[in-house]
Amino acid sequence: MTLTNWAGNYTYGATEVHRPRSVEELRELVARSPRIRALGTRHCFNDLADDPAALVALDGLEAAPEIDEAARTVTVTGGTRYGTLAQALHPAGWAVHNLASLPHISVAGAVATATHGSGDRSRNLAAAVAGLELVGPDGSLRTVRRGDADFDGSVVALGALGVAARVTLDIEPTYDVAQEVHLDLPWREALAHLDEITGSADSVSLFTDWTGDSIQQVWRKTRVTDSYALRTDFFGTTPADGPRHPLPGIDPVNCTAQLGEPGPWHDRLPHFRMDFTPSNGDELQSEYLVPRAHAVAALEAVRALADRIAPLLQVTEVRTIAGDDLWLSTASGGDRVGLHFTWLPRQPEVAALLPTIEAALAQFDARPHWGKLFADADRDLARLYPRWDDFRSLVARTDPDGVFRNAYLDRHVL
Ligand SMILES: Cc1cc2nc3c(=O)[nH]c(=O)nc-3n(C[C@H](O)[C@H](O)[C@H](O)COP(=O)(O)OP(=O)(O)OC[C@H]3O[C@@H](n4cnc5c(N)ncnc54)[C@H](O)[C@@H]3O)c2cc1C
């Protein structure tokens, strides 16, 4: 069996991938497995999901999302993708608070790695989790709910605490969003007015290659109310005269509708449409989450490396993320700015450059995205997460024999 991740830059070492058809089957499988890891939709760029023994994918656990209108929650099985969830929520009049750049990823895999979208008031996707049903190392099923002692450590858990058979998320009444793209934001405006720019819509992304005097594109997504109006004057930019792809030279056919045309949240919050390949497909990704207070200084520090970054880069996306309390969330403890890099698929050269970027960002306590590429050498991730030791104790208590441990966890966390 040869199984690769979505980007094709990592081949899983697992010899078996199981696909249980029910939670009972999943529990029996985990109970008899000495080592096993949950696999989502394989969108991580590293070995986080892997295990040399066995993987379990939950896309065979077919069950429709269950909406509880009174509790304002929806419960999905661990393999459900956000795109599938949206198809159930929106017609029933409901929505989630935010989405990542693509709807193709599984809910369980996204929350396990603190996947996020953008927005000054938008917390990462894990912050919507109200409860989890986790299959533990002995096959027992344990429910963890918001408010429980270990809850804040159990959501962004990197697959280390067990297999999430079901995930319950907060929902809210459905809403429409309009998306506008502005071209050529002068760097001097961006650095002088960053807070006004990122606060100008519910979700704002800046796309840059770091070179030149301007940021190539600004994507703004606004919840539509009666007072919504297209912005034509925006910090020296020009409104895009047609749809754009964030990556230069690529047909925007796979992108969600722009030009201020209102549409349902799930057709506007992600940049990419469910029925197409997201982004480019031929790429690598890295991302660093920096405390919001250091946003301008961090942008300046990376911009100083533009000449080294640009030859390997397809595009950088700058986003904002509201803080949360989840122990291993990259936004735990306060608001963050995310500096994301979509690289050309030249891994040795990218790997050689990452330590330089990390050195430039080290003074800002930048946290690497768990699911993307970062340098392995001598990182002290523990220093970046105040509840690090609590997480390690939780893992030791929950999985004393290391059924869910793998090389990534040994290297970076345990
Ligand atoms: C094109 C592209 C665009 C992206 N855009 C964004 C973005 O906008 N924002 C962002 O933050 N990230 C983004 N990412 C990264 C992506 O969201 C994360 O890597 C995410 O974890 C992928 O989810 P997955 O289902 O593919 O997880 P996988 O890669 O399959 O697994 C990730 C982790 O989740 C665990 N896991 C999966 N299922 C379960 C389960 N049922 N129970 C317990 N643990 C489980 C695995 O064990 C593993 O540790 C993007 C990636 C790609 C390829």
Tab-separated table of C-alpha atoms and ligand atoms in Angstrom:
chain	number	residue	atom	x	y	z
A	1	MET	CA	0.000	0.000	0.000
A	2	THR	CA	1.386	3.429	-0.923
A	3	LEU	CA	-0.543	6.333	0.494
A	4	THR	CA	0.548	9.951	0.228
A	5	ASN	CA	-0.740	13.161	1.725
A	6	TRP	CA	-2.757	15.628	-0.364
A	7	ALA	CA	0.337	17.546	-1.506
A	8	GLY	CA	2.227	14.343	-2.380
A	9	ASN	CA	5.322	15.442	-0.419
A	10	TYR	CA	4.868	12.801	2.283
A	11	THR	CA	4.349	9.029	1.907
A	12	TYR	CA	2.740	7.453	4.949
A	13	GLY	CA	4.707	4.607	6.474
A	14	ALA	CA	1.583	2.835	7.744
A	15	THR	CA	1.075	-0.640	6.411
A	16	GLU	CA	-2.707	-0.647	6.895
A	17	VAL	CA	-5.541	1.893	6.683
A	18	HIS	CA	-8.736	0.686	8.352
A	19	ARG	CA	-12.159	2.065	7.476
A	20	PRO	CA	-14.668	1.042	10.153
A	21	ARG	CA	-18.367	1.280	9.241
A	22	SER	CA	-19.611	1.992	12.759
A	23	VAL	CA	-18.403	3.423	16.057
A	24	GLU	CA	-18.595	-0.101	17.538
A	25	GLU	CA	-16.259	-1.396	14.820
A	26	LEU	CA	-13.938	1.557	15.470
A	27	ARG	CA	-13.860	0.790	19.198
A	28	GLU	CA	-13.050	-2.889	18.608
A	29	LEU	CA	-10.335	-1.946	16.130
A	30	VAL	CA	-8.627	0.484	18.528
A	31	ALA	CA	-8.938	-1.960	21.446
A	32	ARG	CA	-7.024	-4.669	19.571
A	33	SER	CA	-4.392	-2.317	18.041
A	34	PRO	CA	-1.075	-1.882	19.866
A	35	ARG	CA	-0.431	1.299	17.832
A	36	ILE	CA	-2.864	3.296	15.686
A	37	ARG	CA	-3.437	6.896	14.539
A	38	ALA	CA	-6.490	8.692	13.173
A	39	LEU	CA	-6.223	9.900	9.592
A	40	GLY	CA	-8.371	12.758	8.290
A	41	THR	CA	-8.374	13.992	4.705
A	42	ARG	CA	-4.518	13.954	4.523
A	43	HIS	CA	-4.119	17.728	4.092
A	44	CYS	CA	-1.183	18.067	6.515
A	45	PHE	CA	2.194	18.671	4.903
A	46	ASN	CA	4.163	16.607	7.423
A	47	ASP	CA	4.115	13.245	9.230
A	48	LEU	CA	1.726	14.363	11.998
A	49	ALA	CA	-1.015	11.881	11.099
A	50	ASP	CA	1.259	8.919	10.386
A	51	ASP	CA	2.083	5.753	12.275
A	52	PRO	CA	4.254	2.886	11.043
A	53	ALA	CA	1.650	0.351	12.167
A	54	ALA	CA	-1.905	1.326	11.359
A	55	LEU	CA	-4.119	4.273	10.492
A	56	VAL	CA	-7.855	4.579	10.822
A	57	ALA	CA	-9.919	6.782	8.510
A	58	LEU	CA	-13.475	7.627	9.517
A	59	ASP	CA	-14.955	8.474	6.135
A	60	GLY	CA	-16.867	5.176	6.235
A	61	LEU	CA	-18.817	6.257	9.329
A	62	GLU	CA	-21.721	7.531	7.296
A	63	ALA	CA	-24.152	9.571	9.305
A	64	ALA	CA	-25.929	12.819	8.548
A	65	PRO	CA	-24.963	15.786	10.724
A	66	GLU	CA	-27.384	16.009	13.664
A	67	ILE	CA	-28.594	19.531	14.366
A	68	ASP	CA	-29.800	20.348	17.885
A	69	GLU	CA	-31.611	23.658	17.425
A	70	ALA	CA	-32.279	24.145	21.145
A	71	ALA	CA	-28.615	23.682	22.077
A	72	ARG	CA	-27.451	25.450	18.907
A	73	THR	CA	-25.040	22.657	18.059
A	74	VAL	CA	-24.421	20.152	15.302
A	75	THR	CA	-22.802	16.747	15.792
A	76	VAL	CA	-20.812	15.100	12.984
A	77	THR	CA	-18.831	11.894	12.678
A	78	GLY	CA	-15.043	12.204	12.790
A	79	GLY	CA	-14.544	11.887	9.030
A	80	THR	CA	-17.070	14.538	7.963
A	81	ARG	CA	-15.688	17.334	5.810
A	82	TYR	CA	-16.679	20.973	6.323
A	83	GLY	CA	-18.144	21.009	2.789
A	84	THR	CA	-20.485	18.133	3.656
A	85	LEU	CA	-21.405	19.778	6.945
A	86	ALA	CA	-22.268	23.026	5.150
A	87	GLN	CA	-24.599	21.181	2.753
A	88	ALA	CA	-26.599	20.017	5.785
A	89	LEU	CA	-26.440	23.210	7.847
A	90	HIS	CA	-27.260	25.948	5.359
A	91	PRO	CA	-30.565	24.545	3.993
A	92	ALA	CA	-31.684	24.028	7.599
A	93	GLY	CA	-30.965	27.706	8.358
A	94	TRP	CA	-27.687	27.263	10.254
A	95	ALA	CA	-23.979	28.051	9.919
A	96	VAL	CA	-20.631	27.747	11.694
A	97	HIS	CA	-18.710	30.870	12.741
A	98	ASN	CA	-15.823	30.516	10.335
A	99	LEU	CA	-14.111	28.257	7.797
A	100	ALA	CA	-10.558	27.741	6.567
A	101	SER	CA	-9.456	28.562	3.013
A	102	LEU	CA	-10.887	25.267	1.764
A	103	PRO	CA	-13.977	23.162	2.647
A	104	HIS	CA	-12.330	19.844	1.707
A	105	ILE	CA	-10.754	19.116	5.109
A	106	SER	CA	-12.285	16.955	7.841
A	107	VAL	CA	-13.720	18.637	10.913
A	108	ALA	CA	-11.816	16.315	13.271
A	109	GLY	CA	-8.501	16.735	11.434
A	110	ALA	CA	-8.877	20.522	11.275
A	111	VAL	CA	-9.688	20.997	14.941
A	112	ALA	CA	-6.895	18.598	15.978
A	113	THR	CA	-4.335	20.984	14.416
A	114	ALA	CA	-5.891	24.402	15.251
A	115	THR	CA	-6.777	25.116	11.646
A	116	HIS	CA	-8.063	28.663	11.182
A	117	GLY	CA	-9.545	31.130	8.736
A	118	SER	CA	-9.130	34.879	9.098
A	119	GLY	CA	-10.785	37.671	11.039
A	120	ASP	CA	-10.016	39.905	14.009
A	121	ARG	CA	-13.027	38.439	15.805
A	122	SER	CA	-12.818	34.933	14.312
A	123	ARG	CA	-11.260	32.313	16.517
A	124	ASN	CA	-9.815	29.198	14.996
A	125	LEU	CA	-12.121	26.342	13.988
A	126	ALA	CA	-11.384	24.346	17.157
A	127	ALA	CA	-12.943	27.131	19.240
A	128	ALA	CA	-16.378	26.079	17.925
A	129	VAL	CA	-16.039	22.599	19.453
A	130	ALA	CA	-18.602	22.101	22.234
A	131	GLY	CA	-17.876	18.403	22.765
A	132	LEU	CA	-15.929	15.376	21.543
A	133	GLU	CA	-16.558	11.651	21.739
A	134	LEU	CA	-13.106	10.097	21.944
A	135	VAL	CA	-12.239	6.440	21.524
A	136	GLY	CA	-9.451	5.817	24.036
A	137	PRO	CA	-6.577	3.311	23.797
A	138	ASP	CA	-8.661	0.477	25.324
A	139	GLY	CA	-11.564	1.113	22.934
A	140	SER	CA	-13.707	2.866	25.522
A	141	LEU	CA	-15.772	5.854	24.433
A	142	ARG	CA	-15.323	9.019	26.493
A	143	THR	CA	-17.250	12.251	26.078
A	144	VAL	CA	-15.504	15.532	26.836
A	145	ARG	CA	-17.659	18.644	26.966
A	146	ARG	CA	-16.842	22.341	27.186
A	147	GLY	CA	-16.480	23.136	30.876
A	148	ASP	CA	-14.991	19.721	31.781
A	149	ALA	CA	-11.588	19.852	33.483
A	150	ASP	CA	-9.586	18.476	30.546
A	151	PHE	CA	-11.656	19.987	27.764
A	152	ASP	CA	-9.298	22.850	26.871
A	153	GLY	CA	-6.494	20.333	26.436
A	154	SER	CA	-8.522	17.784	24.495
A	155	VAL	CA	-9.603	19.687	21.386
A	156	VAL	CA	-6.339	20.682	19.686
A	157	ALA	CA	-4.795	17.346	20.594
A	158	LEU	CA	-2.849	16.328	17.469
A	159	GLY	CA	-4.477	12.880	17.574
A	160	ALA	CA	-2.601	12.101	20.815
A	161	LEU	CA	-5.629	11.480	23.034
A	162	GLY	CA	-7.554	9.060	20.854
A	163	VAL	CA	-9.825	8.943	17.843
A	164	ALA	CA	-12.646	11.498	17.761
A	165	ALA	CA	-15.610	9.402	16.667
A	166	ARG	CA	-17.978	12.377	16.828
A	167	VAL	CA	-17.487	16.114	17.172
A	168	THR	CA	-20.116	18.610	18.354
A	169	LEU	CA	-19.796	22.184	17.095
A	170	ASP	CA	-21.539	25.449	17.991
A	171	ILE	CA	-23.803	26.779	15.262
A	172	GLU	CA	-25.550	30.064	14.603
A	173	PRO	CA	-28.279	31.223	12.196
A	174	THR	CA	-27.128	31.110	8.585
A	175	TYR	CA	-25.787	34.299	7.031
A	176	ASP	CA	-24.631	35.664	3.702
A	177	VAL	CA	-21.163	36.982	2.968
A	178	ALA	CA	-19.876	39.261	0.210
A	179	GLN	CA	-16.265	38.991	-0.932
A	180	GLU	CA	-14.258	41.805	-2.489
A	181	VAL	CA	-10.726	41.797	-3.864
A	182	HIS	CA	-8.580	44.953	-3.895
A	183	LEU	CA	-5.327	45.172	-5.847
A	184	ASP	CA	-1.941	46.696	-5.003
A	185	LEU	CA	-2.083	47.788	-1.391
A	186	PRO	CA	0.994	49.970	-0.812
A	187	TRP	CA	3.218	48.406	1.884
A	188	ARG	CA	3.460	51.771	3.626
A	189	GLU	CA	-0.368	51.865	3.971
A	190	ALA	CA	-0.446	48.251	5.163
A	191	LEU	CA	2.148	48.835	7.865
A	192	ALA	CA	0.716	52.200	8.952
A	193	HIS	CA	-2.933	51.068	9.054
A	194	LEU	CA	-2.804	47.312	9.606
A	195	ASP	CA	-5.452	47.271	12.347
A	196	GLU	CA	-7.891	49.362	10.294
A	197	ILE	CA	-7.319	47.120	7.275
A	198	THR	CA	-7.809	43.808	9.075
A	199	GLY	CA	-10.737	45.293	11.013
A	200	SER	CA	-12.473	46.531	7.853
A	201	ALA	CA	-14.353	43.246	7.254
A	202	ASP	CA	-15.207	40.032	9.063
A	203	SER	CA	-12.351	38.221	7.319
A	204	VAL	CA	-9.366	39.875	5.665
A	205	SER	CA	-6.429	38.211	3.883
A	206	LEU	CA	-3.397	39.963	2.405
A	207	PHE	CA	-1.637	38.118	-0.438
A	208	THR	CA	1.935	39.135	-1.156
A	209	ASP	CA	5.190	37.842	-2.646
A	210	TRP	CA	7.029	40.261	-0.279
A	211	THR	CA	8.754	42.055	-3.187
A	212	GLY	CA	8.083	45.548	-4.520
A	213	ASP	CA	6.230	48.422	-2.894
A	214	SER	CA	2.784	46.877	-2.694
A	215	ILE	CA	0.881	43.840	-1.506
A	216	GLN	CA	-0.675	42.264	-4.576
A	217	GLN	CA	-4.185	41.433	-3.315
A	218	VAL	CA	-6.453	42.078	-0.332
A	219	TRP	CA	-9.433	39.741	0.055
A	220	ARG	CA	-12.229	41.106	2.265
A	221	LYS	CA	-15.232	39.030	3.326
A	222	THR	CA	-18.138	40.827	4.999
A	223	ARG	CA	-21.304	39.456	6.542
A	224	VAL	CA	-24.068	41.087	4.503
A	225	THR	CA	-26.453	43.417	6.312
A	226	ASP	CA	-28.707	46.191	4.960
A	227	SER	CA	-25.835	48.655	5.291
A	228	TYR	CA	-23.366	46.577	3.219
A	229	ALA	CA	-21.802	48.513	0.337
A	230	LEU	CA	-18.845	47.750	-1.930
A	231	ARG	CA	-15.703	49.667	-0.906
A	232	THR	CA	-14.109	51.430	-3.809
A	233	ASP	CA	-11.706	53.634	-1.826
A	234	PHE	CA	-9.507	51.322	0.215
A	235	PHE	CA	-6.060	52.497	1.331
A	236	GLY	CA	-4.793	53.346	-2.131
A	237	THR	CA	-5.859	50.058	-3.779
A	238	THR	CA	-7.746	49.460	-7.017
A	239	PRO	CA	-10.894	47.296	-6.922
A	240	ALA	CA	-10.370	44.088	-8.930
A	241	ASP	CA	-12.267	44.290	-12.221
A	242	GLY	CA	-12.892	40.532	-12.346
A	243	PRO	CA	-12.389	37.374	-10.284
A	244	ARG	CA	-8.870	36.691	-9.055
A	245	HIS	CA	-6.924	33.638	-7.857
A	246	PRO	CA	-4.562	34.347	-4.950
A	247	LEU	CA	-1.713	32.663	-6.831
A	248	PRO	CA	-0.371	34.668	-9.749
A	249	GLY	CA	-1.286	33.443	-13.233
A	250	ILE	CA	-3.836	30.822	-12.165
A	251	ASP	CA	-7.394	30.706	-13.527
A	252	PRO	CA	-9.803	31.784	-10.735
A	253	VAL	CA	-12.334	29.102	-11.761
A	254	ASN	CA	-11.688	27.192	-8.497
A	255	CYS	CA	-12.236	30.313	-6.347
A	256	THR	CA	-15.405	31.363	-4.564
A	257	ALA	CA	-17.407	34.289	-6.030
A	258	GLN	CA	-15.987	37.781	-5.580
A	259	LEU	CA	-16.913	41.291	-6.815
A	260	GLY	CA	-19.154	41.836	-3.775
A	261	GLU	CA	-21.811	39.358	-4.913
A	262	PRO	CA	-23.539	38.122	-1.732
A	263	GLY	CA	-23.815	34.377	-1.199
A	264	PRO	CA	-24.090	31.821	1.596
A	265	TRP	CA	-21.259	31.746	4.158
A	266	HIS	CA	-19.898	28.396	2.938
A	267	ASP	CA	-19.593	29.735	-0.638
A	268	ARG	CA	-17.599	32.809	0.383
A	269	LEU	CA	-15.599	32.181	3.594
A	270	PRO	CA	-13.318	29.575	1.949
A	271	HIS	CA	-11.246	30.977	-0.908
A	272	PHE	CA	-11.664	27.714	-2.838
A	273	ARG	CA	-14.739	25.840	-4.053
A	274	MET	CA	-15.510	22.339	-2.841
A	275	ASP	CA	-15.903	20.825	-6.326
A	276	PHE	CA	-12.414	21.892	-7.508
A	277	THR	CA	-8.816	21.322	-6.402
A	278	PRO	CA	-8.048	24.027	-3.823
A	279	SER	CA	-5.075	26.371	-4.085
A	280	ASN	CA	-2.626	25.072	-6.718
A	281	GLY	CA	-2.288	21.405	-5.785
A	282	ASP	CA	1.416	21.425	-6.584
A	283	GLU	CA	2.793	23.137	-3.510
A	284	LEU	CA	4.131	23.041	0.038
A	285	GLN	CA	2.969	25.197	2.930
A	286	SER	CA	4.368	26.696	6.165
A	287	GLU	CA	2.783	29.134	8.594
A	288	TYR	CA	3.819	30.995	11.737
A	289	LEU	CA	1.397	32.499	14.243
A	290	VAL	CA	2.737	35.638	15.915
A	291	PRO	CA	1.160	37.609	18.790
A	292	ARG	CA	-0.954	40.351	17.283
A	293	ALA	CA	0.990	43.075	19.097
A	294	HIS	CA	4.071	42.138	17.028
A	295	ALA	CA	2.268	41.980	13.680
A	296	VAL	CA	3.936	44.988	12.039
A	297	ALA	CA	7.408	44.168	13.344
A	298	ALA	CA	7.032	40.542	12.199
A	299	LEU	CA	5.943	41.640	8.722
A	300	GLU	CA	8.950	43.945	8.507
A	301	ALA	CA	11.296	41.169	9.680
A	302	VAL	CA	10.083	38.762	7.009
A	303	ARG	CA	9.969	41.439	4.324
A	304	ALA	CA	13.679	42.000	4.927
A	305	LEU	CA	14.143	38.412	3.658
A	306	ALA	CA	12.134	38.990	0.464
A	307	ASP	CA	15.051	38.276	-1.881
A	308	ARG	CA	15.597	34.857	-0.318
A	309	ILE	CA	11.911	33.978	0.005
A	310	ALA	CA	10.554	35.105	-3.376
A	311	PRO	CA	12.404	32.547	-5.585
A	312	LEU	CA	10.745	29.655	-3.699
A	313	LEU	CA	7.388	31.251	-3.038
A	314	GLN	CA	4.058	30.990	-4.818
A	315	VAL	CA	2.335	33.400	-2.422
A	316	THR	CA	2.146	34.482	1.228
A	317	GLU	CA	-1.182	34.994	2.944
A	318	VAL	CA	-1.399	37.207	6.041
A	319	ARG	CA	-4.444	36.590	8.253
A	320	THR	CA	-5.626	37.475	11.759
A	321	ILE	CA	-7.004	35.059	14.340
A	322	ALA	CA	-8.777	35.874	17.606
A	323	GLY	CA	-7.341	34.290	20.743
A	324	ASP	CA	-8.779	31.286	22.583
A	325	ASP	CA	-8.111	29.147	25.669
A	326	LEU	CA	-7.281	25.785	24.077
A	327	TRP	CA	-3.920	24.639	25.403
A	328	LEU	CA	-2.211	23.731	22.116
A	329	SER	CA	-4.095	26.159	19.926
A	330	THR	CA	-1.711	28.366	17.983
A	331	ALA	CA	-3.930	31.266	19.134
A	332	SER	CA	-4.124	30.209	22.778
A	333	GLY	CA	-3.814	33.104	25.179
A	334	GLY	CA	-4.365	35.985	22.767
A	335	ASP	CA	-4.942	37.309	19.258
A	336	ARG	CA	-2.468	36.336	16.562
A	337	VAL	CA	-1.430	37.231	13.056
A	338	GLY	CA	-0.682	34.304	10.733
A	339	LEU	CA	2.152	34.565	8.194
A	340	HIS	CA	1.537	31.761	5.724
A	341	PHE	CA	3.788	30.648	2.855
A	342	THR	CA	2.597	28.637	-0.157
A	343	TRP	CA	5.890	27.342	-1.542
A	344	LEU	CA	6.912	25.852	-4.850
A	345	PRO	CA	7.215	22.059	-4.480
A	346	ARG	CA	10.988	22.223	-3.898
A	347	GLN	CA	11.204	20.720	-0.437
A	348	PRO	CA	14.987	20.578	0.121
A	349	GLU	CA	15.342	24.267	-0.720
A	350	VAL	CA	12.277	25.213	1.335
A	351	ALA	CA	13.571	23.162	4.277
A	352	ALA	CA	16.920	24.943	4.007
A	353	LEU	CA	15.227	28.359	4.128
A	354	LEU	CA	12.808	27.740	7.020
A	355	PRO	CA	15.422	28.115	9.799
A	356	THR	CA	16.219	31.606	8.464
A	357	ILE	CA	12.554	32.639	8.590
A	358	GLU	CA	12.167	31.070	12.038
A	359	ALA	CA	15.240	32.902	13.302
A	360	ALA	CA	13.749	36.189	12.098
A	361	LEU	CA	10.468	35.412	13.865
A	362	ALA	CA	11.911	33.845	17.031
A	363	GLN	CA	11.987	37.192	18.868
A	364	PHE	CA	8.171	37.321	18.461
A	365	ASP	CA	7.494	33.848	19.897
A	366	ALA	CA	6.103	32.631	16.588
A	367	ARG	CA	4.228	29.334	16.826
A	368	PRO	CA	4.445	27.085	13.763
A	369	HIS	CA	1.188	25.658	12.340
A	370	TRP	CA	1.065	22.040	13.533
A	371	GLY	CA	0.041	20.690	10.122
A	372	LYS	CA	2.503	22.533	7.889
A	373	LEU	CA	6.266	22.397	7.337
A	374	PHE	CA	8.557	23.834	9.980
A	375	ALA	CA	12.193	23.308	10.858
A	376	ASP	CA	12.859	20.397	13.174
A	377	ALA	CA	16.119	21.597	14.665
A	378	ASP	CA	16.217	22.344	18.393
A	379	ARG	CA	12.843	23.997	18.634
A	380	ASP	CA	11.623	24.726	22.108
A	381	LEU	CA	7.903	24.604	21.471
A	382	ALA	CA	7.262	24.115	25.196
A	383	ARG	CA	8.295	27.714	25.819
A	384	LEU	CA	5.581	28.951	23.467
A	385	TYR	CA	2.643	27.215	25.184
A	386	PRO	CA	1.951	27.983	28.879
A	387	ARG	CA	-0.129	24.783	29.294
A	388	TRP	CA	2.464	22.514	27.618
A	389	ASP	CA	3.211	20.437	30.721
A	390	ASP	CA	-0.511	20.046	31.424
A	391	PHE	CA	-0.959	18.657	27.928
A	392	ARG	CA	1.875	16.187	28.394
A	393	SER	CA	0.368	15.039	31.706
A	394	LEU	CA	-3.026	14.654	30.036
A	395	VAL	CA	-1.475	12.459	27.333
A	396	ALA	CA	0.387	10.397	29.953
A	397	ARG	CA	-2.849	9.817	31.889
A	398	THR	CA	-5.015	9.133	28.846
A	399	ASP	CA	-2.657	6.998	26.799
A	400	PRO	CA	-0.034	5.577	29.190
A	401	ASP	CA	1.108	2.887	26.743
A	402	GLY	CA	1.484	5.260	23.821
A	403	VAL	CA	-1.075	3.652	21.502
A	404	PHE	CA	-1.533	7.007	19.725
A	405	ARG	CA	2.106	8.171	19.912
A	406	ASN	CA	4.104	8.582	16.735
A	407	ALA	CA	7.443	9.969	15.595
A	408	TYR	CA	6.099	13.526	15.188
A	409	LEU	CA	4.730	13.594	18.740
A	410	ASP	CA	7.973	12.133	20.098
A	411	ARG	CA	9.991	14.746	18.237
A	412	HIS	CA	7.965	17.855	18.986
A	413	VAL	CA	5.671	17.282	21.946
A	414	LEU	CA	6.244	14.256	24.159
B	1	LIG	C1	-4.685	23.364	0.145
B	1	LIG	C2	-4.622	23.491	1.626
B	1	LIG	C3	-5.155	24.613	2.242
B	1	LIG	C4	-5.102	24.752	3.639
B	1	LIG	N1	-5.666	25.864	4.199
B	1	LIG	C5	-5.593	26.040	5.535
B	1	LIG	C6	-6.168	27.182	6.142
B	1	LIG	O1	-6.833	27.984	5.510
B	1	LIG	N2	-5.985	27.350	7.477
B	1	LIG	C7	-5.278	26.457	8.233
B	1	LIG	O2	-5.120	26.692	9.437
B	1	LIG	N3	-4.776	25.330	7.689
B	1	LIG	C8	-4.921	25.097	6.359
B	1	LIG	N4	-4.420	23.957	5.810
B	1	LIG	C9	-3.871	22.915	6.699
B	1	LIG	C10	-4.981	21.928	7.088
B	1	LIG	O3	-6.151	22.571	7.466
B	1	LIG	C11	-4.546	21.058	8.265
B	1	LIG	O4	-3.416	20.372	7.909
B	1	LIG	C12	-5.644	20.091	8.741
B	1	LIG	O5	-5.178	19.369	9.855
B	1	LIG	C13	-6.055	19.134	7.683
B	1	LIG	O6	-7.087	18.294	8.142
B	1	LIG	P1	-7.113	16.785	7.649
B	1	LIG	O7	-8.490	16.256	7.884
B	1	LIG	O8	-6.609	16.678	6.266
B	1	LIG	O9	-6.099	16.139	8.679
B	1	LIG	P2	-4.933	15.046	8.506
B	1	LIG	O10	-3.773	15.657	7.824
B	1	LIG	O11	-5.460	13.809	7.907
B	1	LIG	O12	-4.617	14.799	10.061
B	1	LIG	C14	-4.201	15.882	10.858
B	1	LIG	C15	-4.205	15.521	12.334
B	1	LIG	O13	-5.547	15.334	12.768
B	1	LIG	C16	-5.656	14.107	13.454
B	1	LIG	N5	-6.989	13.573	13.223
B	1	LIG	C17	-7.637	13.434	12.037
B	1	LIG	N6	-8.843	12.870	12.241
B	1	LIG	C18	-8.946	12.662	13.573
B	1	LIG	C19	-9.949	12.093	14.422
B	1	LIG	N7	-11.112	11.618	13.943
B	1	LIG	N8	-9.698	12.020	15.750
B	1	LIG	C20	-8.538	12.490	16.275
B	1	LIG	N9	-7.562	13.024	15.535
B	1	LIG	C21	-7.770	13.117	14.203
B	1	LIG	C22	-4.568	13.230	12.833
B	1	LIG	O14	-4.211	12.161	13.696
B	1	LIG	C23	-3.459	14.231	12.667
B	1	LIG	O15	-2.790	14.369	13.892
B	1	LIG	C24	-4.498	23.754	4.437
B	1	LIG	C25	-3.967	22.600	3.819
B	1	LIG	C26	-4.054	22.477	2.433
B	1	LIG	C27	-3.520	21.233	1.800
